[in-house]
Coordinates of C-alpha atoms in Angstrom, one line a residue:
X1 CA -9.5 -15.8 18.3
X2 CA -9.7 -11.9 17.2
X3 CA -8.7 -10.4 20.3
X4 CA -5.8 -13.2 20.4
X5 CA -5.1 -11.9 17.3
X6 CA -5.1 -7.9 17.7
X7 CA -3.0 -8.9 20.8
X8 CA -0.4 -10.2 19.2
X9 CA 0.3 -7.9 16.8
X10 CA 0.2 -5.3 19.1
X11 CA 2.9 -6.9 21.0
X12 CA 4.8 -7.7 18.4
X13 CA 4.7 -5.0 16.0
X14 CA 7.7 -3.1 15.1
X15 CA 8.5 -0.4 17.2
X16 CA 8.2 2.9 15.3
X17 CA 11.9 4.8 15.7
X18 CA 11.2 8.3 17.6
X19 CA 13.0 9.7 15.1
X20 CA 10.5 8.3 11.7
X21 CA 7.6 9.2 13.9
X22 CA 8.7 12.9 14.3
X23 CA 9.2 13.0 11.0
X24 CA 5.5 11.8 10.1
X25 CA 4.5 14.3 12.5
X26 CA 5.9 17.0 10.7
X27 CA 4.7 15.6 7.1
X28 CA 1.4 16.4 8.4
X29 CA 2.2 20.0 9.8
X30 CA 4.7 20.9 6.8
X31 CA 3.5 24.9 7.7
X32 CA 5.7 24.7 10.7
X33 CA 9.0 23.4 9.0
X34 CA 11.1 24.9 6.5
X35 CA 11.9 22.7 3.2
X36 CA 15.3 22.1 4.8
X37 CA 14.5 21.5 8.0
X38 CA 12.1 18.5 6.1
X39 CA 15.1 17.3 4.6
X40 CA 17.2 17.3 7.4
X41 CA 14.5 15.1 9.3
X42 CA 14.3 12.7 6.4
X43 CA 18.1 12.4 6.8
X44 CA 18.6 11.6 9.7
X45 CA 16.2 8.7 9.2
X46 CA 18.8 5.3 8.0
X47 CA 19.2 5.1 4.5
X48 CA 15.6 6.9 3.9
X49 CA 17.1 9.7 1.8
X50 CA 19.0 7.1 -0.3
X51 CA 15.8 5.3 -0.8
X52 CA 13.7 8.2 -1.6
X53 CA 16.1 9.2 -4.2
X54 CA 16.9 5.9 -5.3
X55 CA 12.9 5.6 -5.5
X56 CA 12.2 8.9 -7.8
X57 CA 15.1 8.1 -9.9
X58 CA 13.8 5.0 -11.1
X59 CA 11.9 5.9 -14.2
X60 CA 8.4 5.2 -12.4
X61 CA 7.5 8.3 -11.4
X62 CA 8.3 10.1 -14.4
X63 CA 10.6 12.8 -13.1
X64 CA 11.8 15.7 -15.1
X65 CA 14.9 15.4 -14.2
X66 CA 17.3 13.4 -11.7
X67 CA 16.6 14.2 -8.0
X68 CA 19.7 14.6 -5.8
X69 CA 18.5 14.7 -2.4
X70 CA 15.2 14.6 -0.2
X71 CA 15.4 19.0 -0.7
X72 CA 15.9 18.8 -4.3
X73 CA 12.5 16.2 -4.5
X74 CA 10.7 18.3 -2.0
X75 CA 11.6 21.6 -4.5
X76 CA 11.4 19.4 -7.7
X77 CA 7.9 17.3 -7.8
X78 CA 6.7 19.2 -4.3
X79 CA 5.8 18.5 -0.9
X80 CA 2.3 16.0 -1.2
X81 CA 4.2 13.9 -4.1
X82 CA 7.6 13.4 -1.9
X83 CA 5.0 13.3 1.1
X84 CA 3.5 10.1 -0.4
X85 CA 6.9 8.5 -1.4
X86 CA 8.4 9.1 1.7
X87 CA 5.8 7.3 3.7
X88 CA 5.9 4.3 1.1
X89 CA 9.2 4.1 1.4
X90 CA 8.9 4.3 5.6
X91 CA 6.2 2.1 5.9
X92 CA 8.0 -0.4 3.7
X93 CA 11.0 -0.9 5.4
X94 CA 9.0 -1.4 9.0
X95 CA 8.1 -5.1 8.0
X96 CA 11.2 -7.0 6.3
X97 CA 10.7 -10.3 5.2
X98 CA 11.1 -13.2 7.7
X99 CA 11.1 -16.2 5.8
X100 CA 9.7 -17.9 8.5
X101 CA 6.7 -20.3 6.4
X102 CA 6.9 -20.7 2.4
X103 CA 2.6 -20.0 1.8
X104 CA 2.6 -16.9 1.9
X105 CA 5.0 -15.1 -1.2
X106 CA 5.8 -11.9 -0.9
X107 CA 7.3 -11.2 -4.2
X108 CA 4.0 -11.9 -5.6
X109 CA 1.9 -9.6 -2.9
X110 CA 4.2 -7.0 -3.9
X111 CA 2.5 -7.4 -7.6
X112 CA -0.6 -7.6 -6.0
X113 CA 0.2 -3.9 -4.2
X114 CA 1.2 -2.4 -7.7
X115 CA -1.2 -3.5 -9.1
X116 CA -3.4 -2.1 -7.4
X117 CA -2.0 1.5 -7.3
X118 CA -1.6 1.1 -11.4
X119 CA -5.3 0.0 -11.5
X120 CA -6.4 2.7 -9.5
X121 CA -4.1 5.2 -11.5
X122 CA -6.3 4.3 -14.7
X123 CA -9.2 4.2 -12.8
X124 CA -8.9 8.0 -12.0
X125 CA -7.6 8.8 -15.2
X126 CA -10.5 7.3 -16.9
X127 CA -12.8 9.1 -14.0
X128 CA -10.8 12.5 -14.5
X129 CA -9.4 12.6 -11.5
X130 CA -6.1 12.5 -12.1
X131 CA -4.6 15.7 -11.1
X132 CA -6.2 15.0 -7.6
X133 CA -5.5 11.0 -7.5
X134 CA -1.9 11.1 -9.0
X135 CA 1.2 8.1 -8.9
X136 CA 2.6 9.6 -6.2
X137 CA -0.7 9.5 -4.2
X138 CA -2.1 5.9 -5.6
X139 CA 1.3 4.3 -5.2
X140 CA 1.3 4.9 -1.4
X141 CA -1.9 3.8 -1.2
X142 CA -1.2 0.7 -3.4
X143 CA 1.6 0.4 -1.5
X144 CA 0.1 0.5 2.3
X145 CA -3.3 -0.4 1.8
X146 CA -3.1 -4.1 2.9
X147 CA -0.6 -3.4 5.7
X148 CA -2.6 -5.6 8.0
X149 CA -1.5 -8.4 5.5
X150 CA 2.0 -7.6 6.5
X151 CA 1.0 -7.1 10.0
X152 CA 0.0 -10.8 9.7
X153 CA 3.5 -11.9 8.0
X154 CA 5.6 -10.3 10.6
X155 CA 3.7 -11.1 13.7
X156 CA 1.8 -13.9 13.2
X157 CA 3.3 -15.8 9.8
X158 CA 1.7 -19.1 10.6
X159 CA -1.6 -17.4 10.6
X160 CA -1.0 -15.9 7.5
X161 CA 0.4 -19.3 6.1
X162 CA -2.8 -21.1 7.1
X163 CA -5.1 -18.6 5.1
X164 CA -3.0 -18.9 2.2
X165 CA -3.1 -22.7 2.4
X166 CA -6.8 -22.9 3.0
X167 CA -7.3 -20.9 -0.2
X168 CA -5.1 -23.3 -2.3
X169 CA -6.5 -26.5 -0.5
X170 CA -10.8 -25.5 -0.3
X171 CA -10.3 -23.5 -3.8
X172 CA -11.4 -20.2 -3.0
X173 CA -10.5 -16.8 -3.0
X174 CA -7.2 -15.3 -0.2
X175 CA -10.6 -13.2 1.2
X176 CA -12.7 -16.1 1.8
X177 CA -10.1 -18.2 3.3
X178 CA -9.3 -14.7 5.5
X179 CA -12.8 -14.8 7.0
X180 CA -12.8 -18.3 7.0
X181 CA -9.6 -18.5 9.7
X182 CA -9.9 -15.1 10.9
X183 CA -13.6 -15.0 11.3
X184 CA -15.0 -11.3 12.1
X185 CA -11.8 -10.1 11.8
X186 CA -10.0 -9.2 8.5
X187 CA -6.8 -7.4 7.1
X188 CA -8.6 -4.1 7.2
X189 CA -9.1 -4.6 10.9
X190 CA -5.6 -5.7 11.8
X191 CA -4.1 -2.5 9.4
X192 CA -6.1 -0.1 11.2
X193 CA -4.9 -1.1 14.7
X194 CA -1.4 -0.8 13.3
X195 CA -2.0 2.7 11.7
X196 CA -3.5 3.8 15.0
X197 CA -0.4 2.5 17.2
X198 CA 2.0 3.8 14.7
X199 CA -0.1 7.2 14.7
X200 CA -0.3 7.3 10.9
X201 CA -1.6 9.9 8.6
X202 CA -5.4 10.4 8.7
X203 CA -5.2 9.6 5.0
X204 CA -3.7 6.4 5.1
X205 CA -5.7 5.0 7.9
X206 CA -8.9 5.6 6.2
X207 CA -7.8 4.4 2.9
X208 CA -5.8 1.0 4.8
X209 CA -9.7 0.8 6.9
X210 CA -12.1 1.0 4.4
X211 CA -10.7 -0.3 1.1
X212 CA -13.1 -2.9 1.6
X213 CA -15.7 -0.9 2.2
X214 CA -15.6 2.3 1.0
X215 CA -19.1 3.8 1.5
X216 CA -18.0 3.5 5.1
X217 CA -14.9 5.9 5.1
X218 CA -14.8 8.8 7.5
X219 CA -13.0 10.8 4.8
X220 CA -12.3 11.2 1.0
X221 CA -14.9 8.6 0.1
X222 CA -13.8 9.2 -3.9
X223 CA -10.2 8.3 -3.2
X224 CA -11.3 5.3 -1.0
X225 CA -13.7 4.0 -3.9
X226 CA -11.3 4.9 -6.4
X227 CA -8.6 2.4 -4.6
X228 CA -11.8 -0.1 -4.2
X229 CA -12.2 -0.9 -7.6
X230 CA -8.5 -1.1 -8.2
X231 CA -7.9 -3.2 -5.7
X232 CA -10.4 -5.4 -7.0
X233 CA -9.4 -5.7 -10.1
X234 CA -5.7 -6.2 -8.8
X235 CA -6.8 -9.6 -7.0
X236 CA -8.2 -10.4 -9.9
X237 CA -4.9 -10.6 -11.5
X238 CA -3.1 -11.5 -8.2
X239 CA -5.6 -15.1 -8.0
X240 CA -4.2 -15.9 -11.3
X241 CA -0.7 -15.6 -10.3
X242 CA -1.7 -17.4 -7.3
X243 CA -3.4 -20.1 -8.7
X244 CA -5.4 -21.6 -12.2
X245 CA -8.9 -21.8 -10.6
X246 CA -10.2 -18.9 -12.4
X247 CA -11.2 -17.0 -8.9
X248 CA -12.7 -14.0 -9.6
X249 CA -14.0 -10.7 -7.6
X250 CA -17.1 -9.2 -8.1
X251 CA -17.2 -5.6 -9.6
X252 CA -20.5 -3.9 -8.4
X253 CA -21.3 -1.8 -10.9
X254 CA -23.1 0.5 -8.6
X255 CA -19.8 1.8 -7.1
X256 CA -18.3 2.1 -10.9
X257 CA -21.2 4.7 -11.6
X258 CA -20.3 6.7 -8.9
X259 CA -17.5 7.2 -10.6
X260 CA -18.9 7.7 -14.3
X261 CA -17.1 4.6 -15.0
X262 CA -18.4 1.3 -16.8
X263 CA -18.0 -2.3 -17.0
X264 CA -16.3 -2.0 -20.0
X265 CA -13.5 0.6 -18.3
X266 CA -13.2 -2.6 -15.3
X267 CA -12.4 -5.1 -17.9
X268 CA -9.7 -2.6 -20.3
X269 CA -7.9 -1.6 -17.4
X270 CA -8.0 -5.3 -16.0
X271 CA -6.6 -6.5 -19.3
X272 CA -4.0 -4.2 -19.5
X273 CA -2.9 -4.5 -15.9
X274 CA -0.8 -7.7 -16.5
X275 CA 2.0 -5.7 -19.1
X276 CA 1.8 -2.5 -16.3
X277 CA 2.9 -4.0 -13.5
X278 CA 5.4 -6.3 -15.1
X279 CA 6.6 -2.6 -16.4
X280 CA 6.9 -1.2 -13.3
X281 CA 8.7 -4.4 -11.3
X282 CA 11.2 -3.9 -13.9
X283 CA 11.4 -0.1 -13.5
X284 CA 10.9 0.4 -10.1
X285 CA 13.8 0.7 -6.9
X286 CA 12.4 -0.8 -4.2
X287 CA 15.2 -1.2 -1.5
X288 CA 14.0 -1.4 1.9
X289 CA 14.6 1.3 4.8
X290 CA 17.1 0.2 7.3
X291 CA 16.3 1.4 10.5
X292 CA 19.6 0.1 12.2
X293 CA 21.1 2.5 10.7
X294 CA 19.5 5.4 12.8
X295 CA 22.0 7.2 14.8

């Protein structure tokens, strides 16, 4: 079943355009490029600049005033914030909605995702780790962490249908039912593979990897933790959305120490999480890259 599985999506992934994945390339060597030459590359990528202005201008990320173009938001908020939206944005647009099997909603997912980039936002906040852990940062993570979900949803939707049905049907949590169709294998696998086929930023690999398991990342264990706990908290709210069974996640409080964090901070941010996110869904643009519009 797993290698089935990893087979799959590996044949039937999206193909990465050449001209997105030279553009990733050269978000990670931005030394090499001039600010316009960045913007030039994001350009020429679809409707990506529209997006990424359509994205900043949405009263999410708090701009100081309106961005104009992928060079004004490279000069405006700076390289690692338009960095982080950029691949959001690109990473986004690489799975759109098929529509093949009803289980699986991915309106509601999408809460989940915000979720859990607000929750981890707090999270750092609360840990003072803010100016390191910012929106723009979390939001991409939020945003990419459970790519193997997606993964799933384009390649194998019947799968992905299944676990969702087994959670409704046996009453337990989207995680259990994972393991319980998927056996060893797990979202975390499946999103890895993808980041390493698509060549994705060392960053975002380790976060999609390890969100799970954060005392295992190779990298930026605090970031990976940080994103831990939100997430967690995040499927608390996403099971309610998802169902009335009162599934819940368990916080170990071990992890919250290591980041001076409580019980008590879990629980605030959890109960303010709801209002956030239905904030943000009503603030946020989230049109989808179109690749077929690549020259």
């Amino acid at each position: 079943m797993s290698q089935v599985v990893l087979q799959t999506v590996s044949q039937k992934l999206p193909i990465l355009p050449a001209k997105v994945r030279a553009l990733l390339q050269a978000l990670e060597e931005p030394a090499r490029y001039t600010t316009a030459e960045l913007a030039s590359m994001v350009a020429a990528c679809g409707n990506l600049e529209a997006v990424l202005v359509n994205m900043l201008n949405s009263g999410f990320f708090r701009t100081r005033r309106k961005v104009r173009s992928a060079q004004d938001a490279f000069l405006l908020i700076g390289f690692n914030a338009t960095r982080s939206v950029i691949l959001g944005a690109v990473l986004k647009g690489l799975f759109p909605p098929r529509e093949i099997v009803r289980n699986f909603d991915r309106e509601l997912f999408l809460r989940h995702c915000i979720g859990t980039a607000l929750a981890s936002e707090m999270l750092a906040e609360k840990a003072g780790l803010s100016s390191e852990l910012n929106r723009y940062r979390m939001s991409t993570y939020g945003f990419t962490h459970d790519i193997g979900t997606l993964a799933l949803d384009y390649c194998l939707p019947v799968t992905l249908s299944r676990i969702y049905a087994h959670a409704r049907s046996a009453g337990v949590t989207i995680l259990q039912a994972e393991r319980h169709i998927l056996g060893e294998l797990n979202h975390g696998i499946i999103g890895e593979l993808v980041c390493r086929i698509w060549q994705l930023p060392a960053d975002i690999t380790n976060v999609v990897a390890y969100h799970h398991a954060p005392r295992q990342a190779k990298s930026d264990r605090t970031a990976v933790t940080v994103l831990y706990v939100g997430d967690n908290i995040s499927w608390n709210y996403y099971e309610k959305l998802l169902s009335d069974q009162g599934l819940r996640y368990p916080m170990e409080k071990s992890v919250l120490a290591e980041l001076g964090l409580s019980q008590a901070d879990a629980v605030q941010i959890e109960e303010a999480l709801p209002q956030q996110v239905d904030q943000a869904m009503r603030l946020l643009t989230l049109e989808a890259v179109d690749f077929s519009m690549l020259a």
